[in-house]
Short mmCIF file of C-alpha atoms in Angstrom, two decimals:
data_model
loop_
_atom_site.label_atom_id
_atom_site.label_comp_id
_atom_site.label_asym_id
_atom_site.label_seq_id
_atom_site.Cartn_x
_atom_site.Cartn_y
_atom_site.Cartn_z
CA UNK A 1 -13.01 43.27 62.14
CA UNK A 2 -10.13 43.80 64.62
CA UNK A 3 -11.17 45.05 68.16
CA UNK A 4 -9.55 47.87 70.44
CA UNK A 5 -9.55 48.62 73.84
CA UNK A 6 -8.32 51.77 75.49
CA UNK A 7 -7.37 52.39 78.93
CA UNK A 8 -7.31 55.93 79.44
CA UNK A 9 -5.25 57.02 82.87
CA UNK A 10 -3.68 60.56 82.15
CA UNK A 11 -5.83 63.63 82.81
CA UNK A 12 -7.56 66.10 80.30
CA UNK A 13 -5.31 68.89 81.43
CA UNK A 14 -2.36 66.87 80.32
CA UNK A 15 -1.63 67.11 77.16
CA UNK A 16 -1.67 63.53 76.73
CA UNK A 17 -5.16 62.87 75.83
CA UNK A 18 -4.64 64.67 73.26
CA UNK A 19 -2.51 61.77 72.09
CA UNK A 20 -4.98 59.26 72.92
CA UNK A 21 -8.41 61.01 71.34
CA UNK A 22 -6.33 60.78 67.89
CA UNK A 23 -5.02 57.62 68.39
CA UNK A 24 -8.75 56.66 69.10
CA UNK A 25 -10.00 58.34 66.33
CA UNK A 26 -7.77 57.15 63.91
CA UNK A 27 -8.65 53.84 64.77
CA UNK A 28 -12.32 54.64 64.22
CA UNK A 29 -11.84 56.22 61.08
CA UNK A 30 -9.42 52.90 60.19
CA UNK A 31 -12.75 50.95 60.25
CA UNK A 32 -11.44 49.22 63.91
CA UNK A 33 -14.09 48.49 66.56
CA UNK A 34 -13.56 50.20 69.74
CA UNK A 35 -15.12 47.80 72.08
CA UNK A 36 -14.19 50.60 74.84
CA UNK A 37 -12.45 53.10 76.65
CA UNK A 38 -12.12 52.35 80.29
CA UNK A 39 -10.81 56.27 82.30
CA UNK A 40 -8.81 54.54 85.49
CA UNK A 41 -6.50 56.48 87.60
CA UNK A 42 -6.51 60.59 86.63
CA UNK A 43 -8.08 59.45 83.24
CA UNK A 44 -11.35 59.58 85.41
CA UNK A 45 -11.12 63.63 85.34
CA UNK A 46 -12.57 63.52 81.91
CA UNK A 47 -15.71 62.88 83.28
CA UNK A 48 -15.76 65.55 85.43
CA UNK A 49 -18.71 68.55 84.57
CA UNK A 50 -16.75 70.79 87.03
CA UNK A 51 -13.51 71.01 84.43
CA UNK A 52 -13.09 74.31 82.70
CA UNK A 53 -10.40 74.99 80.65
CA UNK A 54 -9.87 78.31 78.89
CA UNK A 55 -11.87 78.31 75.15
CA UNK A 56 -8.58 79.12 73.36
CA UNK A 57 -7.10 75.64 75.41
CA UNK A 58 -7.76 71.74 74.07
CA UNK A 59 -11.47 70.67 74.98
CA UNK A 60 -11.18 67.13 75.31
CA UNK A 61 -14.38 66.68 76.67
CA UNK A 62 -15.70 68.05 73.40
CA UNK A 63 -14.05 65.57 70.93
CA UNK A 64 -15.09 62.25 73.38
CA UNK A 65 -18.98 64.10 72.91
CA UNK A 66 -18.19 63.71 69.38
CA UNK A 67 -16.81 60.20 69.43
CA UNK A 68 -19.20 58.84 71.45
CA UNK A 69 -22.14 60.39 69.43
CA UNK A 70 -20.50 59.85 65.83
CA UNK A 71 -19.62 56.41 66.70
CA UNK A 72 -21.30 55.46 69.82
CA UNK A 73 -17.87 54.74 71.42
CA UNK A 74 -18.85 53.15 74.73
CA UNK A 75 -16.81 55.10 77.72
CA UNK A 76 -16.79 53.70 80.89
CA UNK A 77 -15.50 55.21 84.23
CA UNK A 78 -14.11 53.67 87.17
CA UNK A 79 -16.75 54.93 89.75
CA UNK A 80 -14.59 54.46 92.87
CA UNK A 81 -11.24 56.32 91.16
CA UNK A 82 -13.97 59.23 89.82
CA UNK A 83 -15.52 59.34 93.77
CA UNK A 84 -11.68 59.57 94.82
CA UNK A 85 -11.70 62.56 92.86
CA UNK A 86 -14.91 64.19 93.52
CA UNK A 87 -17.11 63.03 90.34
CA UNK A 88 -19.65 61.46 91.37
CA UNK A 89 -23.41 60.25 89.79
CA UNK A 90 -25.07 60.68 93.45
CA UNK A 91 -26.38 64.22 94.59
CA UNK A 92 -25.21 67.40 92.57
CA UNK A 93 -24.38 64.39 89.57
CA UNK A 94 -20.90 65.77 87.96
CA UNK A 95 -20.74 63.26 85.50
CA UNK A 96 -21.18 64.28 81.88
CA UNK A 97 -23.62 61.62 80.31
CA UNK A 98 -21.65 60.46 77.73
CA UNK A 99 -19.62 58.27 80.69
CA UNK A 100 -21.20 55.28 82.12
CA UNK A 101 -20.87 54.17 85.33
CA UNK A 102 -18.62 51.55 85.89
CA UNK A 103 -16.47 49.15 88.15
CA UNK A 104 -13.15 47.20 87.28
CA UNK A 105 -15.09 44.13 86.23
CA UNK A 106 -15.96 46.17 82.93
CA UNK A 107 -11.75 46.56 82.35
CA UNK A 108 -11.94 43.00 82.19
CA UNK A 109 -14.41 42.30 80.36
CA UNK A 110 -13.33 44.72 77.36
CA UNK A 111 -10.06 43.16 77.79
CA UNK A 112 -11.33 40.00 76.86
CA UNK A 113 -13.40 41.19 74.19
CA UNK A 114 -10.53 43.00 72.96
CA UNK A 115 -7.42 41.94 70.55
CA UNK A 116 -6.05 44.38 71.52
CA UNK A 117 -5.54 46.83 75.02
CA UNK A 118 -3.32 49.48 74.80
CA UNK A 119 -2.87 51.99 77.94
CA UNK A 120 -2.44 55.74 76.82
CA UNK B 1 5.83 36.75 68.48
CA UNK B 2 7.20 40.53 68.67
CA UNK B 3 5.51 43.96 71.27
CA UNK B 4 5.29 47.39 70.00
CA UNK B 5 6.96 50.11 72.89
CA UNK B 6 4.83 52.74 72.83
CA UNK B 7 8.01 55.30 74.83
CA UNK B 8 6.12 58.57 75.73
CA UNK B 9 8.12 59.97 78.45
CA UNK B 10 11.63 61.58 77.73
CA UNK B 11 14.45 59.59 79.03
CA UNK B 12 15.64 62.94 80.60
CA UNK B 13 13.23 62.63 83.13
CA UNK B 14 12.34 58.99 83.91
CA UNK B 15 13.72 55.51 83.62
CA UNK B 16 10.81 54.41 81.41
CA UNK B 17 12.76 54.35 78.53
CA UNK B 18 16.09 52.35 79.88
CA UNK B 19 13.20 50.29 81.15
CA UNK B 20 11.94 49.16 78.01
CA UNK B 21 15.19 48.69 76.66
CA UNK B 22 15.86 45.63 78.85
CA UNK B 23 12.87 44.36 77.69
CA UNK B 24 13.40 44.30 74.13
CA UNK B 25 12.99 41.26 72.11
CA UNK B 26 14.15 40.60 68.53
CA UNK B 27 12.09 42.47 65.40
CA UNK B 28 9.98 44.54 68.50
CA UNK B 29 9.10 47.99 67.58
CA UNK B 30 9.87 51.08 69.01
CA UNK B 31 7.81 54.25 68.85
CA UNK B 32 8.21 57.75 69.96
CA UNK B 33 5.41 59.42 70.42
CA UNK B 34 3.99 62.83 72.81
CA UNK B 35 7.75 64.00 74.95
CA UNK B 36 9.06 60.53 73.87
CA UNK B 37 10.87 62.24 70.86
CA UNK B 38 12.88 63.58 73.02
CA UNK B 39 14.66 60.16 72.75
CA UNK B 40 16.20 61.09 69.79
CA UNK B 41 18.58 63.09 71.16
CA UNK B 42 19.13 60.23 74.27
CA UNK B 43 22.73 58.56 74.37
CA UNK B 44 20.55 55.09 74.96
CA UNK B 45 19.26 55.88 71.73
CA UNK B 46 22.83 56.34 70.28
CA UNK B 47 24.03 52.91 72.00
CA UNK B 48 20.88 51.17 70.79
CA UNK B 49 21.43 52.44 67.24
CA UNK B 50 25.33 51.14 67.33
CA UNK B 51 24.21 48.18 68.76
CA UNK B 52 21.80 47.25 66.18
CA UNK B 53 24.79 48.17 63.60
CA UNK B 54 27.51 46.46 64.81
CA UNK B 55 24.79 43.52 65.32
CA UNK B 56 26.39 43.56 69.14
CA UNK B 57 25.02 42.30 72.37
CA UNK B 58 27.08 44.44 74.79
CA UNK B 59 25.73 47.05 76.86
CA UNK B 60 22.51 46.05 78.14
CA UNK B 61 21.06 45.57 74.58
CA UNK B 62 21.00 42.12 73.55
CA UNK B 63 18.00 42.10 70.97
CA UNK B 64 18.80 42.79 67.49
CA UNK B 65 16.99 44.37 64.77
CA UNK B 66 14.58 46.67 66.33
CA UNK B 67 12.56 48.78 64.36
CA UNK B 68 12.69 52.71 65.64
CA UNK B 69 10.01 54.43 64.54
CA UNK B 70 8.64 58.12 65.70
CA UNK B 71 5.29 60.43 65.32
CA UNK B 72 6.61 63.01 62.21
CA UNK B 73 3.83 65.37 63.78
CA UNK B 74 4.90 64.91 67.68
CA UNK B 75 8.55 65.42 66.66
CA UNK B 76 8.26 68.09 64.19
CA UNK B 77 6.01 70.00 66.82
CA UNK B 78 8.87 70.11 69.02
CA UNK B 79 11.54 70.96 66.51
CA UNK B 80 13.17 66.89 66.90
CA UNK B 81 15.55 66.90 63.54
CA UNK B 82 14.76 62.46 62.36
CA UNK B 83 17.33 61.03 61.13
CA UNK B 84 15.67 59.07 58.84
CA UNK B 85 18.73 56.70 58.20
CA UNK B 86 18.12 55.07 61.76
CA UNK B 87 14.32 55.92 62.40
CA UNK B 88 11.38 56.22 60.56
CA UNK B 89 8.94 58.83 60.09
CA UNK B 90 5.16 57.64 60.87
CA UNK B 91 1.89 58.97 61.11
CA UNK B 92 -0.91 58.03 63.65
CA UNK B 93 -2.38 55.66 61.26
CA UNK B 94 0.79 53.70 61.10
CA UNK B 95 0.51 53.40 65.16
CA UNK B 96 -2.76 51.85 64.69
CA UNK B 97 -1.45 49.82 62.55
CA UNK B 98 1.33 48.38 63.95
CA UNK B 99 -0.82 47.87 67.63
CA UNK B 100 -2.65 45.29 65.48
CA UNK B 101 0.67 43.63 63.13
CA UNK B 102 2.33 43.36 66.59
CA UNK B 103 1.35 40.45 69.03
CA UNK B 104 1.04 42.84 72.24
CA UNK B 105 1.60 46.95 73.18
CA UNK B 106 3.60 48.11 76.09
CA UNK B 107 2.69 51.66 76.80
CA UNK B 108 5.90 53.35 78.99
CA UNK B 109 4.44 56.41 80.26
CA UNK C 1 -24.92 59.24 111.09
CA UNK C 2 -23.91 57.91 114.29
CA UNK C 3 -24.88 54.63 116.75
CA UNK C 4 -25.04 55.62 120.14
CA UNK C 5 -23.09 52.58 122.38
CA UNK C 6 -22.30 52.67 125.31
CA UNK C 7 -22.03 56.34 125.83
CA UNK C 8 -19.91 56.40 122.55
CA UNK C 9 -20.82 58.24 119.56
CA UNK C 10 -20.22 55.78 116.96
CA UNK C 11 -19.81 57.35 113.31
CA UNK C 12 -21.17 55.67 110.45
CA UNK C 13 -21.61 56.65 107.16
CA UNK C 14 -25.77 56.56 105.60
CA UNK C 15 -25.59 53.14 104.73
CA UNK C 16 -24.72 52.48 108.14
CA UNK C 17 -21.17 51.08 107.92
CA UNK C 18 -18.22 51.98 111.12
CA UNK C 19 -16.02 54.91 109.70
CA UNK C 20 -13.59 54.07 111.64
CA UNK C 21 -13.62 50.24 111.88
CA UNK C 22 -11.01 49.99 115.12
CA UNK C 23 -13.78 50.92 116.83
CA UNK C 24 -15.70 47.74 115.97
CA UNK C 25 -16.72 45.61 119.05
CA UNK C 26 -18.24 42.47 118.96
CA UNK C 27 -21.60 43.44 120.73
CA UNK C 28 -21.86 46.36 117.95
CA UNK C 29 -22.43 44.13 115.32
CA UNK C 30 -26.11 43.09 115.84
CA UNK C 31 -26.77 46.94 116.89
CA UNK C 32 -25.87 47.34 113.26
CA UNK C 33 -27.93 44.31 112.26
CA UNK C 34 -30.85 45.78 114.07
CA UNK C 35 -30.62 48.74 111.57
CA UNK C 36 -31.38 46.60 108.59
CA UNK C 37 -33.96 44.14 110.55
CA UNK C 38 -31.59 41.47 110.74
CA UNK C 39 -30.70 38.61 112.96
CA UNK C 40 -27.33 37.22 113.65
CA UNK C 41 -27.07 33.83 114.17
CA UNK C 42 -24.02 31.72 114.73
CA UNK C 43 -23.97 30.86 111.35
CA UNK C 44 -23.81 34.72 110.51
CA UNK C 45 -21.20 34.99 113.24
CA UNK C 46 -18.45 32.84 111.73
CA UNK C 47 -18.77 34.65 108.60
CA UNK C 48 -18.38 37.75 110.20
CA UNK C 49 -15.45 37.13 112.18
CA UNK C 50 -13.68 35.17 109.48
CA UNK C 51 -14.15 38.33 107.06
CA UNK C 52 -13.11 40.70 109.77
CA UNK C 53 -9.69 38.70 110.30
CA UNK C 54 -9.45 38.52 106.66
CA UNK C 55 -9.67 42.56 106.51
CA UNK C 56 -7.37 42.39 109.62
CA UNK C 57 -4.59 40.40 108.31
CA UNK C 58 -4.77 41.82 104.36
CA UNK C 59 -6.13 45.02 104.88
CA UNK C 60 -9.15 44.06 102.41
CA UNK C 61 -12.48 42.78 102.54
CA UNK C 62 -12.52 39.63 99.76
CA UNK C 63 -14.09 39.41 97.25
CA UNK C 64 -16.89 36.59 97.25
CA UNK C 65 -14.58 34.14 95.37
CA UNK C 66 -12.02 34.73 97.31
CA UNK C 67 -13.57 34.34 100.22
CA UNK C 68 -14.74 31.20 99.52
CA UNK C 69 -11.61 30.06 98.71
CA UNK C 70 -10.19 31.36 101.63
CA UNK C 71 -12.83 29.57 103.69
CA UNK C 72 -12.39 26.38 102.40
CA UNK C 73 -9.81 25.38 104.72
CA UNK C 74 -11.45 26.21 107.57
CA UNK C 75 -14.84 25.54 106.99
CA UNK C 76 -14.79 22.93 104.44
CA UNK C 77 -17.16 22.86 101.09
CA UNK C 78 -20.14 22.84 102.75
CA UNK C 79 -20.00 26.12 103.73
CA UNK C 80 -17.69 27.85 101.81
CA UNK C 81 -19.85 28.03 98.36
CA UNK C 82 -21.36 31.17 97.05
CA UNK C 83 -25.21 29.91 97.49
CA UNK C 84 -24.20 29.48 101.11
CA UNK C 85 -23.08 32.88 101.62
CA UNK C 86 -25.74 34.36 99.79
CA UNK C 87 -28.50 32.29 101.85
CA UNK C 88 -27.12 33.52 104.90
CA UNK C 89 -26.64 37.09 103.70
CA UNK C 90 -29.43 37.82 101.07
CA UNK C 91 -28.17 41.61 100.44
CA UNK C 92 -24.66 39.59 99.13
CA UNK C 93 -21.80 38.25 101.77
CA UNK C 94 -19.42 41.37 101.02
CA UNK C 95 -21.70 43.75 101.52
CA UNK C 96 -23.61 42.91 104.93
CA UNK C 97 -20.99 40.40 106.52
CA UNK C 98 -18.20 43.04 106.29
CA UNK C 99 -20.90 45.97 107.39
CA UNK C 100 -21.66 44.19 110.33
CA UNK C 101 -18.19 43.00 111.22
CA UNK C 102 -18.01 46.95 111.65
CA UNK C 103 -15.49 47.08 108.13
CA UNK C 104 -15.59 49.29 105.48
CA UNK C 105 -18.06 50.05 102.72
CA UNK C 106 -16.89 48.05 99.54
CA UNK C 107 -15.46 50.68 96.85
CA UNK C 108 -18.11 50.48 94.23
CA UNK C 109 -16.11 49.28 91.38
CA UNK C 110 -15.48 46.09 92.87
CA UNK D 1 -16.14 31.60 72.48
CA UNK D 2 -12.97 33.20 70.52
CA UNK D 3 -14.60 36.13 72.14
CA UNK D 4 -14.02 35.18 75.57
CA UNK D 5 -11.10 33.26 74.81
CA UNK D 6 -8.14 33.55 78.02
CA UNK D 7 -6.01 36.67 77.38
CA UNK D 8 -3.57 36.27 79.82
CA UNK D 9 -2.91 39.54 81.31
CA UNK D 10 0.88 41.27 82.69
CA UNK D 11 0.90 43.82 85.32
CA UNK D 12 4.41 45.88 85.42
CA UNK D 13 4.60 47.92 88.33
CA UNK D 14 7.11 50.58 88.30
CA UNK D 15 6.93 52.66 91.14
CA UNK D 16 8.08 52.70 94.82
CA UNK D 17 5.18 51.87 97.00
CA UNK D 18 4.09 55.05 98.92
CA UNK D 19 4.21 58.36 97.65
CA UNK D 20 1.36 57.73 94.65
CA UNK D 21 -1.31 55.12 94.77
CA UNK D 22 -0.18 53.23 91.30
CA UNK D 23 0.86 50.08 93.76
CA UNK D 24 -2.32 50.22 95.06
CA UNK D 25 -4.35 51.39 91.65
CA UNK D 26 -2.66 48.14 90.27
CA UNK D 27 -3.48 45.80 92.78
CA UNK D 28 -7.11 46.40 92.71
CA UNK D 29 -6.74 45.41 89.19
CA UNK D 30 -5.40 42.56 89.77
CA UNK D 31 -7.42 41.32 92.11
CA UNK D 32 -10.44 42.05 90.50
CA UNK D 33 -9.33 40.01 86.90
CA UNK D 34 -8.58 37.15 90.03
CA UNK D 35 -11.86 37.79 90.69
CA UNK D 36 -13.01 37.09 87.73
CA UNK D 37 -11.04 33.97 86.72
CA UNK D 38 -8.60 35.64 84.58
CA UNK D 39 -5.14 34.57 84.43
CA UNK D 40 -2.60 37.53 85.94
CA UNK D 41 0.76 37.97 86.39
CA UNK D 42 2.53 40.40 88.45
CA UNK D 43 6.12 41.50 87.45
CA UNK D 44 8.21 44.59 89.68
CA UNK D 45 10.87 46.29 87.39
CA UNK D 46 12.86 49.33 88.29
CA UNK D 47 11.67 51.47 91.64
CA UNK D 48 9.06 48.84 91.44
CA UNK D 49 10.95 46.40 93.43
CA UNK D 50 10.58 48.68 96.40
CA UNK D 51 7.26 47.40 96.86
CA UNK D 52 8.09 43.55 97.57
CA UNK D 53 11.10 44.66 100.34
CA UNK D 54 10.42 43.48 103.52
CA UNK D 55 9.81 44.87 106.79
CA UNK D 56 7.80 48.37 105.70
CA UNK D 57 5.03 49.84 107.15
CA UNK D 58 3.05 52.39 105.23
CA UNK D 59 0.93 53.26 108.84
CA UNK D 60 3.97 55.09 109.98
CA UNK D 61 3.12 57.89 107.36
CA UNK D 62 -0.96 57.38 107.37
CA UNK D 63 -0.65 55.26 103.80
CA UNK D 64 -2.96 52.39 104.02
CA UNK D 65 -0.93 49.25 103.71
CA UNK D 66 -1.60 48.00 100.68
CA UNK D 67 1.33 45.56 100.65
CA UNK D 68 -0.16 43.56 103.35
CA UNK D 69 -3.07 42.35 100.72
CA UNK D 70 -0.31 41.01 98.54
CA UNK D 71 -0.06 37.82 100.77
CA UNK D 72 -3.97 37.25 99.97
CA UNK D 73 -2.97 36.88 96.32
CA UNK D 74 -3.35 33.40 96.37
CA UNK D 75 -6.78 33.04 97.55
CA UNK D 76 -7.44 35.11 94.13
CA UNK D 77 -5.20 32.25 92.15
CA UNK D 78 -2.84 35.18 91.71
CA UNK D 79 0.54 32.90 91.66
CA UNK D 80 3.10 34.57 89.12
CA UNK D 81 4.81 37.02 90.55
CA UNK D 82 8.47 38.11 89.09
CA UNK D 83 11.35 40.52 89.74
CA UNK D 84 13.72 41.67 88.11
CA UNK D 85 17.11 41.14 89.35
CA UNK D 86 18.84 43.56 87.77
CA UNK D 87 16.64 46.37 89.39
CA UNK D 88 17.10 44.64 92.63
CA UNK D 89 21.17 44.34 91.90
CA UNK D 90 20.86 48.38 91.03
CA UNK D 91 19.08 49.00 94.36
CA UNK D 92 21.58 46.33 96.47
CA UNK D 93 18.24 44.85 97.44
CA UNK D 94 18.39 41.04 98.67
CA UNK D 95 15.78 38.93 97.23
CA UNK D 96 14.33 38.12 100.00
CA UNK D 97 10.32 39.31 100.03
CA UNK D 98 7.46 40.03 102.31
CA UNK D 99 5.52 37.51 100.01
CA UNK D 100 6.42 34.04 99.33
CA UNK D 101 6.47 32.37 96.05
CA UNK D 102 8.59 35.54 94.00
CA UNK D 103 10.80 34.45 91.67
CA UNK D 104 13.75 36.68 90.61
CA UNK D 105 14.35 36.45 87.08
CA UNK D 106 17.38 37.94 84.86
CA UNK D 107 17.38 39.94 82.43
CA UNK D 108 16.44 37.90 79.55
CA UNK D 109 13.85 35.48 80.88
CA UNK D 110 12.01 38.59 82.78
CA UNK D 111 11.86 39.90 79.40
CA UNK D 112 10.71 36.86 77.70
CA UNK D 113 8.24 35.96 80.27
CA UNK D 114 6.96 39.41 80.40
CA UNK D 115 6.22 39.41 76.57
CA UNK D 116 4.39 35.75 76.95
CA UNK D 117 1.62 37.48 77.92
CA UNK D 118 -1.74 38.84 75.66
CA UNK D 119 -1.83 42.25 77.10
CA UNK D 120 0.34 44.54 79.62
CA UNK D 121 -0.75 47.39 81.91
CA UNK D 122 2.19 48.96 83.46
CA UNK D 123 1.60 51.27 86.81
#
């Protein structure tokens, strides 16, 4: 079975992710293993509880809640880039569940589990 | 041993795209996808197209036979006319694919 | 947080690392020891200053492999090995050597 | 192992140095797959080149200096490090470096060595 990696690094209020949730999902549905997506840079604001966006808008955070519980598609966050941004997992914990807490050292290591890591 | 260019920025706006075009190595893929389309209409398109015709290594092209693929839906969403005589029409499905019949993915975004 | 020194409010963050790490001295560094129990010793000392001028001349704090590596010139194999480091700084050498050479917290993702 | 098997990995950086923190996003990243034994190559293209010029100092605008932690790169076996000439002959930049050990490449074998590697993050 071929393996995928995602890094994630443009925000939920760009347009972009929209891009990158089908690209993921595709893959799912095209019986590919997503070993991971890693949210670096802005991509860290999908984590974020604190993110309203009008009902009639794109709610990302509401198709990665279905990825991750359809497929248990393992998201990790770059703690120190989602701090930098004011998500955090300490006091008043603005980080929706489905994330898990991580550092750089998990990029790597889905990279090497991965065939392939493509940035979107 | 060939990359897929994933070009998601129009060429209008940054240098992402010229970018990738010096980077080009022979059979490599490009696709359009998300404001990338706007390529289409992009005179580096237009040399990179006669290029690849006239099998020519001026201008700063010097790859030949690059495949130029685009999103249908990202394109038709912002009313990008394909002229499917120099690019092809794909679907997500195909982008999956070719991340995995490629040996490596540059994302230029 | 604070450390008072000298007259000088000191501000630290809860874990007990400088703020603003120009304001490091050398006679701070066992005040902030103190605050975890723990005794310098000379051995402690050349770690600290060697990961203070590391921060000083890169602006970062290495990373344990690095520092080793980094160390080896200076200090030969002996000491610069990971089981050293740790023996000397139990709590791991990035996190307590560059607290107490007055440097700041490690980002988390490291 | 096939697993775990060495993917060699290519940072592109594209951006000047100071107004974003992509430099310093991507150096973290490399240093951390240093870290971590993994083989990483640096290569400046386009307004990336800014960030190898000599002689600047972020502390005049209260921008940590993240350039001054590219001479540490070798203590995290971070040795490959290319530019590419063209951008530099666009920019009438010398190539001369704050770092040692860059090597200016031309069009073709920046390409070519760029694409020798397993996967590519570009900031």
């Amino acid at each position: 079975m071929k393996k995928l990696a995602v890094l994630v690094t443009t925000s939920p209020y760009s347009n972009l992710s929209v891009t990158a949730l089908d690209y993921i999902e595709t893959a799912l549905k095209s019986n590919i293993e997503l070993v991971g997506v890693f949210f670096y840079q802005d991509g860290v604001m999908h984590a974020s509880k604190n993110i309203q966006i009008a009902s009639d808008e794109f709610q990302a955070i509401q198709h990665w809640q279905r990825l991750h519980h359809t497929y248990n598609l393992p998201l990790h966050l770059c703690i120190t880039a989602a701090e930098k941004r004011g998500i955090s997992d300490e006091h008043n914990d603005s980080i929706h569940a489905i994330f898990t807490v991580s550092g750089l050292g998990e990029l790597v290591e889905l990279t090497t589990k991965a065939d392939r890591m493509v940035q979107l | 041993m060939t990359t897929l260019h994933i070009v998601r920025q129009s060429a209008f706006n940054t240098n992402d795209y010229a970018q990738c075009l010096q980077v080009l190595g022979d059979n490599d893929v490009i696709v359009f996808i998300d404001d990338g389309c706007y390529n289409l209409h992009h005179h580096l398109t237009n040399n990179l197209i006669d290029n690849l015709n006239n099998n020519l290594s001026k201008s700063n092209v010097s790859a030949i036979n690059i495949k130029l693929k685009v999103i249908a839906q990202h394109a038709n969403a912002r009313a990008i006319k394909i002229n499917e005589a120099v690019v092809s029409k794909i679907e997500m499905t195909d982008l999956v694919s070719l991340t995995f019949e490629n040996d490596r993915v540059i994302t230029w975004q | 947080m604070a450390i008072d020194f000298k007259g000088i409010k000191i501000d630290t963050d809860k874990q007990g690392y400088l703020l603003d790490y120009t304001q490091w001295q050398s006679d701070l560094a066992q005040i902030i020891a103190d605050q975890d129990g723990f005794t310098l010793t000379t051995e402690h000392w050349e770690i600290i200053n060697f990961v203070r001028q590391f921060y000083l001349t890169y602006n970062t704090s290495p990373a344990i492999r690095a520092l080793t590596k980094a160390m080896k010139a200076e200090f030969g194999e002996d000491k610069a090995n990971s089981r050293y480091l740790f023996r000397l700084f139990p709590d791991g050498p990035a996190k307590q050597a560059t607290k107490y050479a007055g440097l700041p917290k490690p980002k988390r993702c490291l | 192992m096939s697993d775990h098997a060495l993917k060699t990995l290519a940072i592109l950086n594209s951006k000047a140095p100071y107004s974003d923190s992509a430099g310093k996003d991507s150096v973290d990243i490399a240093l951390v797959f240093g870290s971590f034994e993994q083989p990483v190559s640096l290569f400046f293209q386009g307004d990336g080149v800014w960030q190898l010029v000599q002689g600047q100092d972020g502390s005049a605008i209260a921008v940590k200096d993240y350039l001054k932690t590219f001479s540490a790169f070798e203590f995290y076996d971070i040795e490959d490090i290319y530019v590419c000439q063209n951008s530099l002959e666009q920019r009438n930049l010398p190539a001369t470096f704050h770092i040692e050990a860059v090597q200016v490449l031309n069009q073709r074998d920046f390409a070519e060595r760029l694409t020798s590697h397993h996967t590519i993050f570009r900031f």
